[in-house]
Short mmCIF file of C-alpha atoms in Angstrom, two decimals:
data_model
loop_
_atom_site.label_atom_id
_atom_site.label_comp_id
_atom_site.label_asym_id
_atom_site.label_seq_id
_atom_site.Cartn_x
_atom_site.Cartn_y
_atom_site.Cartn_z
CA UNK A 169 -18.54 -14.63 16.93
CA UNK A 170 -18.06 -15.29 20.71
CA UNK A 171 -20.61 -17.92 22.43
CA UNK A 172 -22.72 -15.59 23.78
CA UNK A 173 -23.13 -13.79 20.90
CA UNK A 174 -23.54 -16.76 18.87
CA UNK A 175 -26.53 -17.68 21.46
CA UNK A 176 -27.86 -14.56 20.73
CA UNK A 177 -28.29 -14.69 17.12
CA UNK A 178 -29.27 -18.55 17.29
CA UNK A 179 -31.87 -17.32 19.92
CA UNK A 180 -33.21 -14.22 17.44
CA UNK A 181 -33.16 -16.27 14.35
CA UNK A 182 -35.44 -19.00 15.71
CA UNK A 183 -37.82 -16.33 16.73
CA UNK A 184 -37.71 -14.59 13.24
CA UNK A 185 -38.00 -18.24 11.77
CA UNK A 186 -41.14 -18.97 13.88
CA UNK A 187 -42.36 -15.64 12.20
CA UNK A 188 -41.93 -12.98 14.99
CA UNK A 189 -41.00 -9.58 14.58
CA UNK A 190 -38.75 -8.62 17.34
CA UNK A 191 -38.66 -5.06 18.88
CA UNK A 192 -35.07 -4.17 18.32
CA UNK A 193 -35.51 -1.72 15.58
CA UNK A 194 -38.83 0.58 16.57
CA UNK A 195 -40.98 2.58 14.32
CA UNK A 196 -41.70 5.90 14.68
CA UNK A 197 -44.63 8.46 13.46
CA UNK A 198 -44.05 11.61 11.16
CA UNK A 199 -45.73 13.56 9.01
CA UNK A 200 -44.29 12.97 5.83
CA UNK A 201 -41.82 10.64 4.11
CA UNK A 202 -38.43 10.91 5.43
CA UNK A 203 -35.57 12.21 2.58
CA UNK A 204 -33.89 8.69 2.45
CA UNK A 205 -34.94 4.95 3.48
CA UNK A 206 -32.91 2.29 5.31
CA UNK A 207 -31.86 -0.70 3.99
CA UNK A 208 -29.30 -3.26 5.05
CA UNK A 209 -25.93 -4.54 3.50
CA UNK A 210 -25.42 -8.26 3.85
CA UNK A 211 -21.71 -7.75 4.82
CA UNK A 212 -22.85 -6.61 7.77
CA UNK A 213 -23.74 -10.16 9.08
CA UNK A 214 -20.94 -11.81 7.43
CA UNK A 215 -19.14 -13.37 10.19
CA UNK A 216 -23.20 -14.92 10.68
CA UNK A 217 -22.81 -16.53 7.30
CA UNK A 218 -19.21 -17.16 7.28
CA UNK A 219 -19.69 -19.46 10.10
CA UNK A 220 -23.24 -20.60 8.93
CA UNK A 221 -24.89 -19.44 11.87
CA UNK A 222 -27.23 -18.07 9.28
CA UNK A 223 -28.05 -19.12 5.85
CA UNK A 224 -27.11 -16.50 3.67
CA UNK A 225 -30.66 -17.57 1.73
CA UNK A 226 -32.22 -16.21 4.35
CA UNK A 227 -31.24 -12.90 4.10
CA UNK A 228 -34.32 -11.16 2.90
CA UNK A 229 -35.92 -12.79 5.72
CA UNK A 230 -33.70 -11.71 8.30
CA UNK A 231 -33.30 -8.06 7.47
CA UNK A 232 -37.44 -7.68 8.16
CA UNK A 233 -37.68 -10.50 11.13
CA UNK A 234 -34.97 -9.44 12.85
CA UNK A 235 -34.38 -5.30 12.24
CA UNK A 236 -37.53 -4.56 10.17
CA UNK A 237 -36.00 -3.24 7.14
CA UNK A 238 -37.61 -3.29 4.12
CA UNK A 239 -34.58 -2.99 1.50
CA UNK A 240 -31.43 -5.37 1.13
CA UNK A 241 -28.20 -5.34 -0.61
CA UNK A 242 -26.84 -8.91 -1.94
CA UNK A 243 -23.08 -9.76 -1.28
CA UNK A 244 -22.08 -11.88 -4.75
CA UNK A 245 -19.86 -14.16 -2.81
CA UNK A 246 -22.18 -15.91 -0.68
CA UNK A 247 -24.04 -17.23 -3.51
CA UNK A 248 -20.70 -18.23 -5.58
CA UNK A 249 -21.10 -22.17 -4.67
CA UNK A 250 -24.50 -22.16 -5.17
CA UNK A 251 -25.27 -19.60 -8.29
CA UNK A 252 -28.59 -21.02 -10.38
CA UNK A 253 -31.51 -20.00 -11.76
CA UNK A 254 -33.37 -21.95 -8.63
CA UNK A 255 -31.36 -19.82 -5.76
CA UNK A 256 -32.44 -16.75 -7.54
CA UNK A 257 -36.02 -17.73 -7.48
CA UNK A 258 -35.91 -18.44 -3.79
CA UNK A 259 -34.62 -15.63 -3.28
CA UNK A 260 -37.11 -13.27 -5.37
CA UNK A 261 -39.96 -15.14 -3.74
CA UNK A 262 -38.37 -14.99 0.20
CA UNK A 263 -38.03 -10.97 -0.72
CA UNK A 264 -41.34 -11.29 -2.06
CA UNK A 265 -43.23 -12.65 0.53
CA UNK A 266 -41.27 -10.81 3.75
CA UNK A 267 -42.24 -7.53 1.63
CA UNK A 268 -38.45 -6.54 1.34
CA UNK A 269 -36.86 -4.66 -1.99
CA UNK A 270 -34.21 -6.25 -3.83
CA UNK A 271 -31.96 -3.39 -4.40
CA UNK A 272 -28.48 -4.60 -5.45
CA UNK A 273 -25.59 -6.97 -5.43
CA UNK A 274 -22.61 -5.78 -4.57
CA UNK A 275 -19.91 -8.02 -7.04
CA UNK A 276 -16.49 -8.80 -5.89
CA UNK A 277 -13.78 -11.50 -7.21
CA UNK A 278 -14.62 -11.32 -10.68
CA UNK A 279 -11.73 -9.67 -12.02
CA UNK A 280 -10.14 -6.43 -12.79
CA UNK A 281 -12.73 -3.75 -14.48
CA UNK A 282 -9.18 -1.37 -15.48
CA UNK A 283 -7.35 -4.96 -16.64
CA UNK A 284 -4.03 -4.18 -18.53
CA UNK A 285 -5.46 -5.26 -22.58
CA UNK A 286 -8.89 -4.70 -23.73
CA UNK A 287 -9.28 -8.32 -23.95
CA UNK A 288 -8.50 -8.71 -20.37
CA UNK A 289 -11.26 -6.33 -19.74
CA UNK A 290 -13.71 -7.62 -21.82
CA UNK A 291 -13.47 -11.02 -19.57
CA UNK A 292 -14.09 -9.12 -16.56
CA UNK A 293 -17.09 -8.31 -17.88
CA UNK A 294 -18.23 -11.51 -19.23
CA UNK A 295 -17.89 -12.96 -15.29
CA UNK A 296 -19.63 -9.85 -14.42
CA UNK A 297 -22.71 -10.58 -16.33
CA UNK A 298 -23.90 -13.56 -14.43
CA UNK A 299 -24.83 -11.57 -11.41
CA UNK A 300 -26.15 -8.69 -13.65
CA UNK A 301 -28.51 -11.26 -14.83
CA UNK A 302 -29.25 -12.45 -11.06
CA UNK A 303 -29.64 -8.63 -10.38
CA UNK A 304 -32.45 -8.20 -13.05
CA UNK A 305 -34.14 -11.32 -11.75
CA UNK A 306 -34.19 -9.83 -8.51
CA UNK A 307 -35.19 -6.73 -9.45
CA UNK A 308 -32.65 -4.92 -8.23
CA UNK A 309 -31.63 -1.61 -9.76
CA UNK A 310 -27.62 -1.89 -9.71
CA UNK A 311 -24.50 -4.02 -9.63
CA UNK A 312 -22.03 -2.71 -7.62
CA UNK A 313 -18.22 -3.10 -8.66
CA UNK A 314 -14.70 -2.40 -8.10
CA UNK A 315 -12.55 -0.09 -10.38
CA UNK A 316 -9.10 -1.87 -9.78
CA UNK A 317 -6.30 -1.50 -12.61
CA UNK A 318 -2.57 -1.31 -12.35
CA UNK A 319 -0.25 1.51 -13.63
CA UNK A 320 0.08 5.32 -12.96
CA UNK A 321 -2.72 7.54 -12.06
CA UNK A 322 -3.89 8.52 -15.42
CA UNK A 323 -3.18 4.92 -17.05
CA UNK A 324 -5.58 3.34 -14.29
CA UNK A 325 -8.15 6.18 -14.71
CA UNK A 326 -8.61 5.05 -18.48
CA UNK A 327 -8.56 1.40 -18.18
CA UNK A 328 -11.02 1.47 -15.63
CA UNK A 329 -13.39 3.57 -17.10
CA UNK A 330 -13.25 1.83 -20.44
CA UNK A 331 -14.04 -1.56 -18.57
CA UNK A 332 -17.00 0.26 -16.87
CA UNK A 333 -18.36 1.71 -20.13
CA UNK A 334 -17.99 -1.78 -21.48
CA UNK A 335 -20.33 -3.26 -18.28
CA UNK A 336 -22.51 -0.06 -18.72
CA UNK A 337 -23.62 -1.02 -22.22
CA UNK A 338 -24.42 -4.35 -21.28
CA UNK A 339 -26.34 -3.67 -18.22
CA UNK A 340 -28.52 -0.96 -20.36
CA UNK A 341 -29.57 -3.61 -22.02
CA UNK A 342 -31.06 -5.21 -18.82
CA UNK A 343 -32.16 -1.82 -17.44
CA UNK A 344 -29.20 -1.81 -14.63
CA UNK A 345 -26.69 0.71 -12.88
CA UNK A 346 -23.07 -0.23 -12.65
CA UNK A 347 -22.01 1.31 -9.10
CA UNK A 348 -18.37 2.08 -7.77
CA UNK A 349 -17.50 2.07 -4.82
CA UNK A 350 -14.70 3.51 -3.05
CA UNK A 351 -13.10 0.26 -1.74
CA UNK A 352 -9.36 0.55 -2.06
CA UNK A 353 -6.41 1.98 -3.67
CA UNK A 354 -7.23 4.58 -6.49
CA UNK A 355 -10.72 3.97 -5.58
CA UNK A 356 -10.97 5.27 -2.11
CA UNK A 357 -9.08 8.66 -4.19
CA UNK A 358 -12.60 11.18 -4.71
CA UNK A 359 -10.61 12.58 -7.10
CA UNK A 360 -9.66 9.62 -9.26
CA UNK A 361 -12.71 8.49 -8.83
CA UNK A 362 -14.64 11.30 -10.16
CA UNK A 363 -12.12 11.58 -13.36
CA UNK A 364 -12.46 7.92 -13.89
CA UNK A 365 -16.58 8.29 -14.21
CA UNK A 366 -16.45 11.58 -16.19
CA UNK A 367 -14.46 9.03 -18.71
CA UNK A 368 -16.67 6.65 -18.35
CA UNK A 369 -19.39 8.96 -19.45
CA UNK A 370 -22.28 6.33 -19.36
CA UNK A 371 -25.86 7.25 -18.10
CA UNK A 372 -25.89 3.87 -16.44
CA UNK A 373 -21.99 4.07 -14.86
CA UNK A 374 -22.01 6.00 -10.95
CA UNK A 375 -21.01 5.41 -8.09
CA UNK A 376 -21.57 4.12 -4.79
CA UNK A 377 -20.42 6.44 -2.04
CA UNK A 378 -19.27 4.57 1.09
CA UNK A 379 -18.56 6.08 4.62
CA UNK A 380 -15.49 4.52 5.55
CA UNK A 381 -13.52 3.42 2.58
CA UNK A 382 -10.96 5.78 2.22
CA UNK A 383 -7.84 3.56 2.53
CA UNK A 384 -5.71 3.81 -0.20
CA UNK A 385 -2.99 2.43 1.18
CA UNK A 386 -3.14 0.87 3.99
CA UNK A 387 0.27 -0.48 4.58
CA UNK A 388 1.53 3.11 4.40
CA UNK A 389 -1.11 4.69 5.99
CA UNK A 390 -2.34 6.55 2.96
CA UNK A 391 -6.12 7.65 3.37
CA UNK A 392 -8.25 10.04 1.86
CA UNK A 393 -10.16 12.63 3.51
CA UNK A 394 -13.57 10.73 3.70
CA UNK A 395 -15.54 13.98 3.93
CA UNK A 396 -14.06 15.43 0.72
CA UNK A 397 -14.63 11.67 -1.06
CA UNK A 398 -18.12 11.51 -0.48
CA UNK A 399 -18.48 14.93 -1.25
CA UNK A 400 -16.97 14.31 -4.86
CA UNK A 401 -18.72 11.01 -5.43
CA UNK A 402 -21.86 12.61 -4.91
CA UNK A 403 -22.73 14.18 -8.54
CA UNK A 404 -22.84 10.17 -9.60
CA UNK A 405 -24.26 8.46 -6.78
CA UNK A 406 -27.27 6.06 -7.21
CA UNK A 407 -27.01 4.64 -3.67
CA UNK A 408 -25.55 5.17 -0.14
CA UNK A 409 -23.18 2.83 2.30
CA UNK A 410 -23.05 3.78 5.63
CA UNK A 411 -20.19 2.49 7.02
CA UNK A 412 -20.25 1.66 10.95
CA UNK A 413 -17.59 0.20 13.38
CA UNK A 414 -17.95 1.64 17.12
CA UNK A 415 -20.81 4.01 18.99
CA UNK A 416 -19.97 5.97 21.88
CA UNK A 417 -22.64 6.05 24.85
CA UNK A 418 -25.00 8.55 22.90
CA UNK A 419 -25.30 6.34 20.30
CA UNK A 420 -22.86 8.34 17.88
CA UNK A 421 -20.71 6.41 15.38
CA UNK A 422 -16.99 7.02 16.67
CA UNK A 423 -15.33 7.17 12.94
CA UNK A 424 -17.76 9.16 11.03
CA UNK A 425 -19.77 12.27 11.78
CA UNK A 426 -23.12 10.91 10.27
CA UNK A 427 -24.71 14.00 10.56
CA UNK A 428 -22.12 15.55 8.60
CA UNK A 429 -22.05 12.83 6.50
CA UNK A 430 -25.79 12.96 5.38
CA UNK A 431 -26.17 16.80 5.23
CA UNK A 432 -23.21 16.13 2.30
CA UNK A 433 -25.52 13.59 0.43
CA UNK A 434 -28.53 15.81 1.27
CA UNK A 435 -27.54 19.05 -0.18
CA UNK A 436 -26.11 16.80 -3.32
CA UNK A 437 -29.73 16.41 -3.91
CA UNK A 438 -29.40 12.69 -2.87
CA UNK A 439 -33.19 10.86 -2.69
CA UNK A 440 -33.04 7.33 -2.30
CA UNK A 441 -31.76 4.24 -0.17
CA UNK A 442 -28.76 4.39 2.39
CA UNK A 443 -27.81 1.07 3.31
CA UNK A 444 -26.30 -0.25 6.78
CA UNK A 445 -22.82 -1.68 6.84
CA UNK A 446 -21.63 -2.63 10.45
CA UNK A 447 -17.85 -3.95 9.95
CA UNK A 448 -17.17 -3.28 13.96
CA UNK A 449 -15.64 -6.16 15.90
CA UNK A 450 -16.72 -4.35 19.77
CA UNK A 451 -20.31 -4.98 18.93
CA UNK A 452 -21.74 -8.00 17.92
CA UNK A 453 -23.42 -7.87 14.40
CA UNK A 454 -26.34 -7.65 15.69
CA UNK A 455 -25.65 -4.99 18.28
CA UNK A 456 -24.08 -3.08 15.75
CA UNK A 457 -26.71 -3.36 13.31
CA UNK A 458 -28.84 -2.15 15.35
CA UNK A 459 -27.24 1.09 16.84
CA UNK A 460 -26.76 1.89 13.29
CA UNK A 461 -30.37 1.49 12.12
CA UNK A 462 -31.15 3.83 15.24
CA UNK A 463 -28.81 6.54 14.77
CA UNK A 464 -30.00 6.57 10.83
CA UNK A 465 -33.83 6.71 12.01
CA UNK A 466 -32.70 9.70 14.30
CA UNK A 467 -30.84 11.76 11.05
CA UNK A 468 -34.53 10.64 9.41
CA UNK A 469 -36.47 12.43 11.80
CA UNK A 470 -34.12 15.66 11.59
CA UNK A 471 -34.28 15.91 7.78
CA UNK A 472 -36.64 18.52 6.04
CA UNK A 473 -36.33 16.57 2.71
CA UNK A 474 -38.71 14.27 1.28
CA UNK A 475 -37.70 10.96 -0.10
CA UNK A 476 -38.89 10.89 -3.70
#
């Protein structure tokens, strides 16, 4: 983060801390509910808590003082160091108190859900359960997870949705979605994907549909048509990323057709939450945060749907 951009976010953050609600994100009138809500991804103000600009404890607070938005989506690796019953409190009673939803934590670094042996797999899920647990005291409705494995196409299809049928069964238990997300290699495949959850074949095993994750191989240059991905994902999706880098001077992400985008996950029948994930370096977080939560409000405003 550059020094003016730091000032910036220094300068908004004492304001939200004082308690005031700053005008960047503005509220409109309709007549009825729109077809999805907004809430906000806490990767999207990672360099902010990388560099402990912000206190990632803050978060709940942050997403209302700063952009009002009223749901928020945990990242598990900011509260690795620091993982206890206390911080989850704190938490709960920030979200609490700023009138933001808990909605879900989005798990990384905790091992391979398609591990080579059963046993391998089995771990995974054991570290996995910690922030399941954090996830029910939050009342959040979802973990979200990656389906990594190794081996061919079909091997890695089966080993990952064992491991996820495995996490499924214990998060019934607590009354919690396991979510995948395209984020990688087979992953970012629709296809593989999609095979990998009808093998699953758990009520609480779907997905997590992201804009812009459709690198699955990056070295090479292998992608997958994002359109098609999202479009596959859809029949399993409990909840929406929507991946942002650049805006052109109308305000119109540069990557993804959002419009298109969310007419996909409309027709799919898709009611719920689509969360803001700014990974653009132009912009600064804050900037980009922000031209995000505006070009969402517009697709509210154009959508006939109601949000159930």
């Amino acid at each position: 983060m550059h020094d003016q951009s730091r000032r910036q976010f220094l300068s908004m953050l004492t304001a939200a801390s004082a308690g005031a609600l700053l005008p960047v994100a503005q509220s409109f009138a309709v007549e009825q509910e729109p077809w999805f809500r907004i809430s906000l991804a806490q990767w999207s103000l990672h360099r902010a808590f990388q560099n402990r600009t912000a206190n990632p404890q803050d978060f709940p607070r942050l997403a209302r003082r700063l952009f009002d938005i009223d749901g928020v989506e945990y990242v598990n690796q900011f509260y690795s160091d620091n993982y206890s019953a206390a911080l989850t409190r704190k938490l709960q009673q920030q979200a609490d108190g700023e009138g933001v939803q808990s909605l879900l934590i989005m798990v990384d670094g905790e091992g391979d859900i398609g591990a080579e042996t059963d046993a391998a797999r089995k771990q995974t899920v054991a570290r996995h359960q910690r922030w399941a647990e954090m996830a029910k005291e939050l009342d959040c409705h979802s973990i979200r997870v990656n389906a990594h494995s190794h081996g061919s196409y079909d091997e890695q299809m089966k080993k990952a949705a064992d491991g996820l049928h495995l996490l499924g069964e214990y998060c019934e238990g607590l009354g919690l979605n396991v979510l995948v997300e395209n984020h990688g290699g087979l992953s970012s495949n629709g296809e593989w994907l999609s095979g990998v959850m009808r093998l699953a074949d758990h009520p609480r095993v779907g997905t997590l549909p992201d804009f812009g994750n459709f690198h699955i191989d990056r070295e090479n240059g292998l992608t997958y048509d994002r359109y098609r991905g999202v479009r596959e994902l859809m029949p399993w999706a409990k909840a929406i990323s929507a991946k942002s880098y650049d805006f052109d001077e109308n305000g119109e992400a540069v990557q993804t057709d959002f419009q298109r985008m969310l007419d996909i996950v409309r027709t799919a029948g898709y009611r719920g939450w689509v969360g803001i994930e700014y990974e653009g370096n132009r912009l600064s977080e804050i900037e980009g945060i922000e031209k995000t939560l505006a070009l969402l409000q517009r697709m509210q405003r154009g959508g006939q749907n109601r949000f159930l």
